[in-house]
Amino acid sequence: MLIIDDIVYHTKKKMTSVAYSYMTLDAVAHGGVSGNRKSSAYRQPHSRDSSVTSGSLNRNNSSKKRKKRRPDSKNKVKVQICVQFFKVGEIDTLKEQFTADVIVKAKWREPTLDGQNKTSESIEFNKFWNPKLYIENSLGDPKEQIRYRLLYNDKGEAFITEKRVIKGTFMENLELDDFPFDVQDLTITVASELPSYEVELIEDLDDHHVVNKQSFVDEQEWHLYMHTECSRRDLVIDQADNSVRRSALSVKCRAARRPGYFVWNIFLVTFLICTLAFATFSVEKKLPQNRLQLSFTLVLTAVAFKSVVNSSLPRISYLTYMDKYLLAAMIMLSAVCVWHALVTVVKETIADRAETIVLIVLGIIYVIYNVGFLIIIYLYPWKKRRTMAQKDRDYTIHCATQKNKKSFSISSNKFSLSRPEKSDSFRGRRKLSTLLKQAGRTSSSKKQAVVGGAVVSRAKVGGASSDCDFSAEAHRSNQPAVIGFQTISTVVNNHRVGPGDDT
């Protein structure tokens, strides 16, 4: 038995070595390296300077040569982002989501195209570097239309612009503490699939974010504000390794709920139901069953209103302003029911006086609660609305200021372009006065002309006329300047000198 076990052991060992050598040869034949057991799913993304190649062999070779970048890499590309809320659709409070048509504009530098003055039609954009942008809080597969353009600035630097038209549903964690007086953020988060040490998403300073209020669908229930706010953050790619992150940029606009429906149909009706509870004190104390029947009916009505409100809200673990008001109303109704049950055991001598005291105390508490509730609504939830309205005014002033700056820069450029013409004409007048002084000392037989303030000498040389600058010719020949008096009179008529100029 021992001999058989040794034979089996050596046979298995030889088969294992043969299989291992076969696997090594197979890996070398496919361009791999023995001992390299990394999967292709964990390859580093291609860098900005790397070219796009096809075929598994080229990809494997490029992944071997590529070095792992450090977070402080100098090749980090800054991508400028601009988000425009073209059309904001329905805001679903129960599902905590909203629909919208969004335009996302991205712009980044492409140094390989600097100074070439190429057009967008002559370039294959899929061969150049791309930040691989996506919408992080989109729900499902949104409809996207992507267009690319190539732009050059005044210095000849090339920029690739990407325009995404996105139509879809987006998730949003609604903050319902102030319901139905709440103001909600509608956020679009643009992120990159590349790590944050390769790409940095920043706000576009040249093109500001825009909210189109004219196409707002849910205008009956919400009020959409004009201003936007932008914040930058990093997303964690792998929960096990927090060092690898993705750059993201969140742009949000705000919408305030119109509370009119809830005020008239929930708050006012609940207030009337609680007020009717005090009418049950008019029933005789000797008939407690009638008092309790009326009070329980009012309590059930308040419970029905509470269920209606819960159907329009998600299952949240905190109380909204409407929940607090309805619960206070139910507590008030329950207190009235408890008193109607206890009045039967109170002595008849003090029952009337005790009931009067209870009625007055409950009434005062109820009035104080309602007044305090209105004051709290004005101080806290409504203060946020006033802040949003002030931001809208500041945003309007900022946009008007930028528009005035642009118009002023255009007018200043026109003024700067018109000033050299005036200086040239003034310089021509000074030159004309110098030539007039020289003409008083000499005479000439040559034909000369002054065209647009510049003196030109036309001399016949070998039967042909040659034009040259008068001052340059006088400097080269070291001869006195000569000018015709007929030409001078013509120039004087064309350039009339004012009384304040040098003549």
Short mmCIF file of C-alpha atoms in Angstrom, two decimals:
data_model
loop_
_atom_site.label_atom_id
_atom_site.label_comp_id
_atom_site.label_asym_id
_atom_site.label_seq_id
_atom_site.Cartn_x
_atom_site.Cartn_y
_atom_site.Cartn_z
CA MET A 1 0.00 0.00 0.00
CA LEU A 2 2.83 2.42 0.76
CA ILE A 3 4.43 1.75 -2.62
CA ILE A 4 1.12 2.43 -4.42
CA ASP A 5 0.65 5.71 -2.49
CA ASP A 6 4.14 6.88 -3.48
CA ILE A 7 3.46 6.09 -7.13
CA VAL A 8 0.16 8.04 -7.06
CA TYR A 9 1.84 11.02 -5.32
CA HIS A 10 4.69 11.27 -7.85
CA THR A 11 2.26 10.88 -10.76
CA LYS A 12 0.09 13.80 -9.52
CA LYS A 13 3.20 15.95 -8.99
CA LYS A 14 4.40 15.37 -12.56
CA MET A 15 0.94 16.12 -14.00
CA THR A 16 0.81 19.38 -12.03
CA SER A 17 4.21 20.51 -13.31
CA VAL A 18 3.23 19.68 -16.90
CA ALA A 19 -0.02 21.64 -16.58
CA TYR A 20 1.81 24.62 -15.08
CA SER A 21 4.39 24.67 -17.87
CA TYR A 22 1.61 24.48 -20.47
CA MET A 23 -0.17 27.45 -18.88
CA THR A 24 3.08 29.43 -18.90
CA LEU A 25 3.71 28.74 -22.58
CA ASP A 26 0.11 29.64 -23.43
CA ALA A 27 0.42 32.97 -21.59
CA VAL A 28 3.65 33.82 -23.41
CA ALA A 29 2.08 32.95 -26.74
CA HIS A 30 -0.75 35.42 -26.10
CA GLY A 31 1.59 38.27 -25.27
CA GLY A 32 1.26 37.89 -21.51
CA VAL A 33 3.87 37.57 -18.81
CA SER A 34 4.13 34.58 -16.58
CA GLY A 35 2.94 35.28 -13.09
CA ASN A 36 0.76 38.21 -14.14
CA ARG A 37 -2.70 37.25 -12.96
CA LYS A 38 -4.38 40.66 -13.08
CA SER A 39 -7.70 40.86 -14.82
CA SER A 40 -8.34 43.34 -17.64
CA ALA A 41 -11.19 44.82 -15.61
CA TYR A 42 -8.66 46.43 -13.27
CA ARG A 43 -6.62 48.20 -15.95
CA GLN A 44 -5.89 51.85 -15.43
CA PRO A 45 -7.81 54.13 -17.80
CA HIS A 46 -5.89 55.53 -20.75
CA SER A 47 -4.03 58.75 -20.12
CA ARG A 48 -4.46 62.03 -22.00
CA ASP A 49 -1.30 61.58 -24.11
CA SER A 50 -1.96 57.98 -25.08
CA SER A 51 -3.36 57.25 -28.52
CA VAL A 52 -6.48 55.19 -29.16
CA THR A 53 -5.56 51.70 -30.45
CA SER A 54 -7.60 48.66 -31.36
CA GLY A 55 -6.91 45.03 -30.61
CA SER A 56 -6.26 43.18 -27.41
CA LEU A 57 -2.50 42.94 -28.08
CA ASN A 58 -2.02 46.71 -28.24
CA ARG A 59 -4.14 47.28 -25.15
CA ASN A 60 -2.15 44.73 -23.17
CA ASN A 61 1.17 46.22 -24.25
CA SER A 62 0.06 49.77 -23.43
CA SER A 63 -1.19 48.70 -20.02
CA LYS A 64 2.24 47.24 -19.20
CA LYS A 65 4.07 50.44 -20.12
CA ARG A 66 1.59 52.70 -18.34
CA LYS A 67 2.66 53.73 -14.88
CA LYS A 68 0.29 54.35 -12.02
CA ARG A 69 -0.27 58.06 -11.51
CA ARG A 70 -0.02 59.67 -8.16
CA PRO A 71 -2.68 62.02 -6.78
CA ASP A 72 -0.36 65.01 -7.25
CA SER A 73 0.04 64.42 -10.98
CA LYS A 74 0.70 67.52 -13.03
CA ASN A 75 -1.30 66.13 -15.96
CA LYS A 76 -4.65 66.66 -14.25
CA VAL A 77 -7.11 68.01 -16.82
CA LYS A 78 -9.56 70.70 -15.78
CA VAL A 79 -12.95 70.30 -17.42
CA GLN A 80 -15.27 73.32 -17.28
CA ILE A 81 -18.92 72.42 -16.74
CA CYS A 82 -22.07 74.46 -17.40
CA VAL A 83 -25.56 73.11 -16.70
CA GLN A 84 -28.73 74.63 -18.13
CA PHE A 85 -32.15 73.56 -16.84
CA PHE A 86 -33.95 73.77 -20.16
CA LYS A 87 -37.27 72.28 -18.98
CA VAL A 88 -38.17 71.21 -15.43
CA GLY A 89 -41.06 68.77 -15.34
CA GLU A 90 -43.07 67.22 -12.54
CA ILE A 91 -41.61 67.07 -9.03
CA ASP A 92 -42.81 63.87 -7.35
CA THR A 93 -42.72 64.31 -3.57
CA LEU A 94 -43.83 60.75 -2.81
CA LYS A 95 -41.10 59.10 -4.94
CA GLU A 96 -38.53 61.83 -4.26
CA GLN A 97 -37.63 62.42 -7.90
CA PHE A 98 -38.18 64.95 -10.68
CA THR A 99 -38.15 64.98 -14.47
CA ALA A 100 -36.22 67.52 -16.50
CA ASP A 101 -34.58 68.30 -19.83
CA VAL A 102 -31.03 69.37 -19.07
CA ILE A 103 -28.22 70.70 -21.27
CA VAL A 104 -24.74 69.92 -19.96
CA LYS A 105 -21.84 71.76 -21.61
CA ALA A 106 -18.25 70.66 -21.03
CA LYS A 107 -15.04 72.26 -22.29
CA TRP A 108 -11.44 71.17 -21.95
CA ARG A 109 -8.05 71.93 -23.51
CA GLU A 110 -6.60 69.88 -26.33
CA PRO A 111 -2.93 70.94 -26.76
CA THR A 112 -2.33 68.63 -29.73
CA LEU A 113 -4.58 70.84 -31.92
CA ASP A 114 -3.12 74.22 -30.95
CA GLY A 115 -2.52 76.59 -33.87
CA GLN A 116 -3.87 74.23 -36.53
CA ASN A 117 -7.16 76.09 -37.17
CA LYS A 118 -9.05 72.93 -38.01
CA THR A 119 -12.81 72.68 -38.29
CA SER A 120 -15.10 70.40 -36.33
CA GLU A 121 -16.07 68.48 -39.47
CA SER A 122 -12.48 67.50 -40.24
CA ILE A 123 -11.76 65.93 -36.85
CA GLU A 124 -12.63 62.50 -35.47
CA PHE A 125 -13.32 63.33 -31.82
CA ASN A 126 -13.31 59.70 -30.72
CA LYS A 127 -9.54 59.63 -31.29
CA PHE A 128 -8.90 62.35 -28.74
CA TRP A 129 -9.02 62.36 -24.96
CA ASN A 130 -12.46 62.43 -23.34
CA PRO A 131 -13.39 62.92 -19.66
CA LYS A 132 -16.18 60.29 -19.89
CA LEU A 133 -18.87 62.33 -18.18
CA TYR A 134 -22.16 60.95 -16.88
CA ILE A 135 -25.06 62.06 -14.67
CA GLU A 136 -24.59 60.53 -11.26
CA ASN A 137 -28.16 60.95 -9.90
CA SER A 138 -30.05 59.91 -13.04
CA LEU A 139 -32.71 57.22 -12.68
CA GLY A 140 -32.73 54.54 -15.34
CA ASP A 141 -31.33 55.21 -18.81
CA PRO A 142 -31.93 58.83 -19.80
CA LYS A 143 -32.11 59.89 -23.44
CA GLU A 144 -28.92 61.67 -24.47
CA GLN A 145 -27.77 63.52 -27.57
CA ILE A 146 -24.06 64.37 -27.64
CA ARG A 147 -22.38 66.84 -29.97
CA TYR A 148 -18.74 67.94 -30.16
CA ARG A 149 -17.16 71.12 -31.43
CA LEU A 150 -13.64 72.48 -31.79
CA LEU A 151 -12.99 76.08 -30.74
CA TYR A 152 -9.93 78.32 -30.75
CA ASN A 153 -9.31 81.37 -28.59
CA ASP A 154 -7.34 84.50 -29.50
CA LYS A 155 -4.04 82.81 -28.61
CA GLY A 156 -4.67 79.87 -30.94
CA GLU A 157 -5.33 77.42 -28.08
CA ALA A 158 -7.67 74.59 -28.97
CA PHE A 159 -10.69 73.63 -26.86
CA ILE A 160 -13.03 70.69 -27.37
CA THR A 161 -16.59 71.36 -26.27
CA GLU A 162 -19.15 68.68 -25.53
CA LYS A 163 -22.87 69.43 -25.46
CA ARG A 164 -25.23 66.86 -23.95
CA VAL A 165 -29.00 67.20 -24.21
CA ILE A 166 -30.39 64.89 -21.52
CA LYS A 167 -34.03 64.03 -20.96
CA GLY A 168 -34.81 61.79 -18.00
CA THR A 169 -35.74 61.36 -14.37
CA PHE A 170 -33.38 62.36 -11.58
CA MET A 171 -33.30 61.35 -7.92
CA GLU A 172 -33.38 63.96 -5.16
CA ASN A 173 -33.45 63.52 -1.40
CA LEU A 174 -36.24 65.89 -0.43
CA GLU A 175 -36.09 67.65 2.92
CA LEU A 176 -39.67 67.64 4.16
CA ASP A 177 -39.26 69.12 7.64
CA ASP A 178 -41.05 72.31 6.52
CA PHE A 179 -43.80 70.59 4.51
CA PRO A 180 -45.98 72.13 3.04
CA PHE A 181 -43.92 75.34 3.33
CA ASP A 182 -40.74 73.68 2.09
CA VAL A 183 -38.15 74.77 -0.48
CA GLN A 184 -36.51 71.90 -2.33
CA ASP A 185 -33.21 71.60 -4.20
CA LEU A 186 -33.26 70.15 -7.71
CA THR A 187 -29.74 68.87 -8.28
CA ILE A 188 -27.89 67.65 -11.36
CA THR A 189 -24.61 65.95 -10.46
CA VAL A 190 -22.11 65.61 -13.31
CA ALA A 191 -19.30 63.13 -12.63
CA SER A 192 -16.39 61.59 -14.53
CA GLU A 193 -15.55 57.92 -14.82
CA LEU A 194 -11.85 58.76 -14.53
CA PRO A 195 -10.16 59.15 -11.12
CA SER A 196 -9.95 62.56 -9.51
CA TYR A 197 -6.16 62.70 -9.90
CA GLU A 198 -6.65 62.68 -13.71
CA VAL A 199 -9.72 64.90 -14.10
CA GLU A 200 -11.00 67.87 -12.12
CA LEU A 201 -14.48 69.20 -12.85
CA ILE A 202 -14.79 72.95 -12.29
CA GLU A 203 -17.46 75.57 -12.92
CA ASP A 204 -17.35 77.38 -16.25
CA LEU A 205 -16.63 81.04 -15.51
CA ASP A 206 -17.41 82.25 -19.04
CA ASP A 207 -20.83 80.59 -19.37
CA HIS A 208 -23.10 80.73 -16.29
CA HIS A 209 -25.80 78.23 -15.37
CA VAL A 210 -29.34 79.02 -16.54
CA VAL A 211 -32.84 78.06 -15.37
CA ASN A 212 -35.65 78.37 -17.91
CA LYS A 213 -38.74 79.35 -15.92
CA GLN A 214 -40.95 79.75 -18.97
CA SER A 215 -41.14 76.00 -19.67
CA PHE A 216 -41.73 74.91 -16.05
CA VAL A 217 -44.46 72.24 -16.14
CA ASP A 218 -45.45 72.01 -12.46
CA GLU A 219 -46.09 75.74 -12.04
CA GLN A 220 -49.44 75.21 -10.26
CA GLU A 221 -47.85 73.43 -7.31
CA TRP A 222 -44.31 74.84 -7.27
CA HIS A 223 -42.55 78.17 -7.74
CA LEU A 224 -39.22 77.87 -9.56
CA TYR A 225 -36.41 80.28 -8.68
CA MET A 226 -33.97 81.72 -11.22
CA HIS A 227 -30.68 81.49 -9.35
CA THR A 228 -28.43 78.43 -9.21
CA GLU A 229 -25.71 77.22 -6.88
CA CYS A 230 -22.71 75.04 -7.64
CA SER A 231 -20.65 72.81 -5.37
CA ARG A 232 -17.78 70.45 -6.04
CA ARG A 233 -17.28 67.10 -4.31
CA ASP A 234 -15.56 63.74 -4.78
CA LEU A 235 -17.35 60.43 -5.13
CA VAL A 236 -15.93 57.23 -3.68
CA ILE A 237 -15.42 54.58 -6.36
CA ASP A 238 -14.59 51.63 -4.13
CA GLN A 239 -15.98 51.48 -0.61
CA ALA A 240 -13.06 49.31 0.45
CA ASP A 241 -10.48 51.86 -0.81
CA ASN A 242 -11.45 55.45 -0.03
CA SER A 243 -8.27 56.84 -1.65
CA VAL A 244 -9.66 56.32 -5.17
CA ARG A 245 -12.28 58.95 -5.90
CA ARG A 246 -14.07 60.54 -8.83
CA SER A 247 -14.50 64.23 -9.35
CA ALA A 248 -18.10 65.48 -9.44
CA LEU A 249 -19.83 68.84 -9.79
CA SER A 250 -23.35 69.44 -8.46
CA VAL A 251 -25.47 72.25 -9.88
CA LYS A 252 -28.82 72.87 -8.23
CA CYS A 253 -31.78 75.14 -8.69
CA ARG A 254 -34.56 75.58 -6.16
CA ALA A 255 -38.32 75.29 -6.16
CA ALA A 256 -40.73 76.39 -3.42
CA ARG A 257 -43.97 74.54 -2.86
CA ARG A 258 -47.16 76.57 -3.13
CA PRO A 259 -48.94 75.83 0.18
CA GLY A 260 -52.36 77.18 -0.79
CA TYR A 261 -53.92 73.75 -1.40
CA PHE A 262 -52.85 72.41 2.01
CA VAL A 263 -53.74 75.61 3.87
CA TRP A 264 -57.33 75.73 2.62
CA ASN A 265 -58.07 71.98 2.49
CA ILE A 266 -56.10 70.62 5.46
CA PHE A 267 -55.18 73.33 7.95
CA LEU A 268 -58.43 75.30 7.78
CA VAL A 269 -60.66 72.20 7.91
CA THR A 270 -58.70 70.80 10.87
CA PHE A 271 -58.99 74.16 12.63
CA LEU A 272 -62.78 74.13 12.17
CA ILE A 273 -63.07 70.54 13.42
CA CYS A 274 -61.17 71.37 16.59
CA THR A 275 -63.25 74.51 17.08
CA LEU A 276 -66.45 72.44 16.83
CA ALA A 277 -65.18 70.29 19.69
CA PHE A 278 -65.91 73.16 22.08
CA ALA A 279 -69.56 73.02 20.96
CA THR A 280 -69.97 69.65 22.70
CA PHE A 281 -69.89 71.46 26.06
CA SER A 282 -73.38 72.75 25.28
CA VAL A 283 -74.84 69.24 25.73
CA GLU A 284 -76.17 68.48 29.21
CA LYS A 285 -73.73 66.90 31.61
CA LYS A 286 -76.34 64.30 32.39
CA LEU A 287 -76.00 62.92 28.83
CA PRO A 288 -72.29 61.98 28.57
CA GLN A 289 -72.99 59.39 25.89
CA ASN A 290 -74.10 62.14 23.48
CA ARG A 291 -71.04 64.24 24.29
CA LEU A 292 -68.67 61.30 23.73
CA GLN A 293 -70.43 60.32 20.50
CA LEU A 294 -69.91 63.81 19.03
CA SER A 295 -66.32 64.01 20.26
CA PHE A 296 -65.38 60.59 18.84
CA THR A 297 -66.87 61.56 15.48
CA LEU A 298 -64.62 64.61 15.35
CA VAL A 299 -61.57 62.48 16.31
CA LEU A 300 -62.30 60.03 13.48
CA THR A 301 -62.59 62.94 11.06
CA ALA A 302 -59.14 64.19 12.11
CA VAL A 303 -57.71 60.68 11.68
CA ALA A 304 -59.13 60.59 8.13
CA PHE A 305 -57.41 63.87 7.34
CA LYS A 306 -54.15 62.48 8.72
CA SER A 307 -54.34 59.46 6.44
CA VAL A 308 -54.91 61.73 3.43
CA VAL A 309 -51.79 63.69 4.27
CA ASN A 310 -49.72 60.52 4.73
CA SER A 311 -50.70 59.33 1.26
CA SER A 312 -49.00 62.37 -0.30
CA LEU A 313 -45.73 62.03 1.65
CA PRO A 314 -42.98 59.40 1.66
CA ARG A 315 -42.44 57.28 4.75
CA ILE A 316 -40.17 59.53 6.74
CA SER A 317 -39.09 59.14 10.36
CA TYR A 318 -39.54 62.79 11.37
CA LEU A 319 -42.52 65.09 11.74
CA THR A 320 -43.41 67.81 9.28
CA TYR A 321 -45.22 71.01 10.18
CA MET A 322 -48.49 69.52 8.96
CA ASP A 323 -47.96 66.39 11.08
CA LYS A 324 -47.33 68.54 14.14
CA TYR A 325 -50.48 70.57 13.57
CA LEU A 326 -52.69 67.51 13.00
CA LEU A 327 -51.27 65.72 16.03
CA ALA A 328 -51.89 68.80 18.18
CA ALA A 329 -55.50 68.87 16.93
CA MET A 330 -55.97 65.22 17.82
CA ILE A 331 -54.51 65.81 21.28
CA MET A 332 -56.98 68.64 21.78
CA LEU A 333 -59.91 66.44 20.72
CA SER A 334 -58.69 63.64 22.95
CA ALA A 335 -58.53 66.05 25.92
CA VAL A 336 -62.15 67.06 25.29
CA CYS A 337 -63.20 63.39 25.18
CA VAL A 338 -61.38 62.67 28.45
CA TRP A 339 -63.16 65.56 30.19
CA HIS A 340 -66.56 64.38 28.99
CA ALA A 341 -65.80 60.98 30.51
CA LEU A 342 -64.64 62.45 33.84
CA VAL A 343 -67.47 64.94 34.27
CA THR A 344 -69.78 62.14 35.29
CA VAL A 345 -67.78 61.40 38.47
CA VAL A 346 -67.42 65.02 39.57
CA LYS A 347 -69.73 66.23 42.31
CA GLU A 348 -72.68 68.22 41.08
CA THR A 349 -71.85 71.13 43.43
CA ILE A 350 -68.53 71.88 41.71
CA ALA A 351 -69.23 70.33 38.28
CA ASP A 352 -70.50 73.55 36.67
CA ARG A 353 -67.58 75.62 37.94
CA ALA A 354 -64.99 72.96 37.00
CA GLU A 355 -66.41 72.62 33.49
CA THR A 356 -66.24 76.39 33.01
CA ILE A 357 -62.58 76.43 34.09
CA VAL A 358 -61.73 73.49 31.79
CA LEU A 359 -63.49 75.14 28.83
CA ILE A 360 -61.60 78.43 29.35
CA VAL A 361 -58.21 76.71 29.80
CA LEU A 362 -58.62 74.53 26.71
CA GLY A 363 -59.76 77.53 24.66
CA ILE A 364 -56.78 79.65 25.74
CA ILE A 365 -54.33 76.83 25.03
CA TYR A 366 -55.85 76.26 21.59
CA VAL A 367 -55.70 79.96 20.64
CA ILE A 368 -52.13 80.32 21.90
CA TYR A 369 -51.06 77.24 19.95
CA ASN A 370 -52.54 78.52 16.67
CA VAL A 371 -51.02 81.98 17.07
CA GLY A 372 -47.64 80.50 17.99
CA PHE A 373 -47.83 78.14 15.01
CA LEU A 374 -48.33 81.08 12.62
CA ILE A 375 -45.41 82.97 14.17
CA ILE A 376 -43.11 79.95 13.86
CA ILE A 377 -44.10 79.49 10.20
CA TYR A 378 -43.25 83.12 9.49
CA LEU A 379 -39.93 83.05 11.35
CA TYR A 380 -38.45 79.79 10.07
CA PRO A 381 -39.92 78.26 6.87
CA TRP A 382 -40.93 81.60 5.37
CA LYS A 383 -37.51 83.06 6.16
CA LYS A 384 -35.97 80.57 3.73
CA ARG A 385 -38.34 81.77 1.03
CA ARG A 386 -37.34 85.36 1.68
CA THR A 387 -33.71 84.34 1.39
CA MET A 388 -34.37 82.63 -1.95
CA ALA A 389 -36.19 85.72 -3.22
CA GLN A 390 -33.20 87.88 -2.23
CA LYS A 391 -30.85 85.52 -4.07
CA ASP A 392 -33.05 85.84 -7.15
CA ARG A 393 -32.74 89.62 -7.00
CA ASP A 394 -28.98 89.41 -6.56
CA TYR A 395 -28.76 87.00 -9.48
CA THR A 396 -30.75 89.40 -11.68
CA ILE A 397 -28.47 92.29 -10.73
CA HIS A 398 -25.39 90.16 -11.38
CA CYS A 399 -26.62 89.17 -14.85
CA ALA A 400 -27.42 92.81 -15.68
CA THR A 401 -23.95 93.87 -14.50
CA GLN A 402 -22.25 91.26 -16.66
CA LYS A 403 -24.32 92.35 -19.65
CA ASN A 404 -23.32 95.98 -19.10
CA LYS A 405 -19.67 94.99 -18.78
CA LYS A 406 -19.80 93.15 -22.09
CA SER A 407 -21.45 96.09 -23.85
CA PHE A 408 -18.90 98.48 -22.30
CA SER A 409 -16.01 96.32 -23.46
CA ILE A 410 -17.41 96.26 -27.00
CA SER A 411 -17.84 100.05 -27.04
CA SER A 412 -14.33 100.57 -25.62
CA ASN A 413 -12.89 98.35 -28.34
CA LYS A 414 -14.65 100.44 -30.97
CA PHE A 415 -13.32 103.62 -29.36
CA SER A 416 -9.78 102.26 -29.27
CA LEU A 417 -10.05 101.32 -32.94
CA SER A 418 -11.22 104.81 -33.89
CA ARG A 419 -8.48 106.70 -32.01
CA PRO A 420 -5.54 105.76 -34.30
CA GLU A 421 -7.33 107.33 -37.27
CA LYS A 422 -7.50 110.66 -35.47
CA SER A 423 -3.87 110.43 -34.41
CA ASP A 424 -2.83 109.60 -37.98
CA SER A 425 -4.65 112.62 -39.38
CA PHE A 426 -3.11 114.85 -36.70
CA ARG A 427 0.33 113.42 -37.50
CA GLY A 428 -0.31 114.12 -41.20
CA ARG A 429 -1.11 117.74 -40.39
CA ARG A 430 2.16 118.14 -38.49
CA LYS A 431 4.06 116.64 -41.41
CA LEU A 432 2.21 118.98 -43.78
CA SER A 433 3.29 122.04 -41.77
CA THR A 434 6.91 120.87 -41.90
CA LEU A 435 6.74 120.43 -45.66
CA LEU A 436 5.23 123.89 -46.07
CA LYS A 437 8.22 125.40 -44.26
CA GLN A 438 10.61 123.46 -46.47
CA ALA A 439 8.74 124.54 -49.60
CA GLY A 440 9.41 128.18 -48.77
CA ARG A 441 13.14 127.65 -49.23
CA THR A 442 13.20 125.47 -52.36
CA SER A 443 11.43 124.99 -55.69
CA SER A 444 10.86 121.92 -57.77
CA SER A 445 9.97 120.67 -61.23
CA LYS A 446 8.75 117.26 -60.02
CA LYS A 447 5.10 116.30 -59.71
CA GLN A 448 4.17 115.33 -56.20
CA ALA A 449 1.01 114.45 -54.30
CA VAL A 450 -0.17 114.05 -50.78
CA VAL A 451 -2.61 111.13 -50.42
CA GLY A 452 -4.52 110.70 -47.09
CA GLY A 453 -2.00 112.80 -45.12
CA ALA A 454 1.01 110.79 -46.41
CA VAL A 455 3.37 112.64 -48.85
CA VAL A 456 4.17 110.68 -52.00
CA SER A 457 6.67 111.72 -54.63
CA ARG A 458 6.06 110.76 -58.20
CA ALA A 459 9.19 111.13 -60.35
CA LYS A 460 9.60 110.03 -63.91
CA VAL A 461 12.53 107.68 -64.16
CA GLY A 462 13.37 106.30 -67.62
CA GLY A 463 9.94 107.17 -69.02
CA ALA A 464 8.13 105.32 -66.19
CA SER A 465 6.53 106.77 -63.08
CA SER A 466 7.66 105.45 -59.68
CA ASP A 467 5.90 106.05 -56.35
CA CYS A 468 7.86 106.24 -53.12
CA ASP A 469 7.54 107.80 -49.73
CA PHE A 470 8.79 111.41 -49.79
CA SER A 471 10.41 111.48 -46.39
CA ALA A 472 12.19 108.14 -46.94
CA GLU A 473 13.52 109.29 -50.32
CA ALA A 474 14.84 112.57 -48.89
CA HIS A 475 16.58 110.67 -46.12
CA ARG A 476 18.31 108.26 -48.52
CA SER A 477 19.48 110.91 -51.01
CA ASN A 478 20.39 113.53 -48.39
CA GLN A 479 18.78 116.17 -50.66
CA PRO A 480 16.47 118.99 -49.63
CA ALA A 481 12.78 118.20 -49.75
CA VAL A 482 10.89 119.60 -52.71
CA ILE A 483 7.15 120.06 -53.06
CA GLY A 484 4.89 121.66 -55.65
CA PHE A 485 2.81 124.71 -54.70
CA GLN A 486 -0.21 123.44 -56.64
CA THR A 487 -0.11 120.21 -54.69
CA ILE A 488 0.22 122.16 -51.45
CA SER A 489 -2.90 124.16 -52.18
CA THR A 490 -4.77 120.93 -52.93
CA VAL A 491 -3.58 119.39 -49.68
CA VAL A 492 -4.55 122.51 -47.71
CA ASN A 493 -8.06 122.33 -49.09
CA ASN A 494 -8.31 118.64 -48.21
CA HIS A 495 -6.79 119.06 -44.72
CA ARG A 496 -8.10 122.25 -43.22
CA VAL A 497 -6.25 123.13 -40.09
CA GLY A 498 -8.24 124.41 -37.11
CA PRO A 499 -7.34 127.52 -35.12
CA GLY A 500 -5.95 125.47 -32.26
CA ASP A 501 -3.50 123.42 -34.37
CA ASP A 502 0.08 124.21 -35.21
CA THR A 503 0.35 125.85 -38.66
#
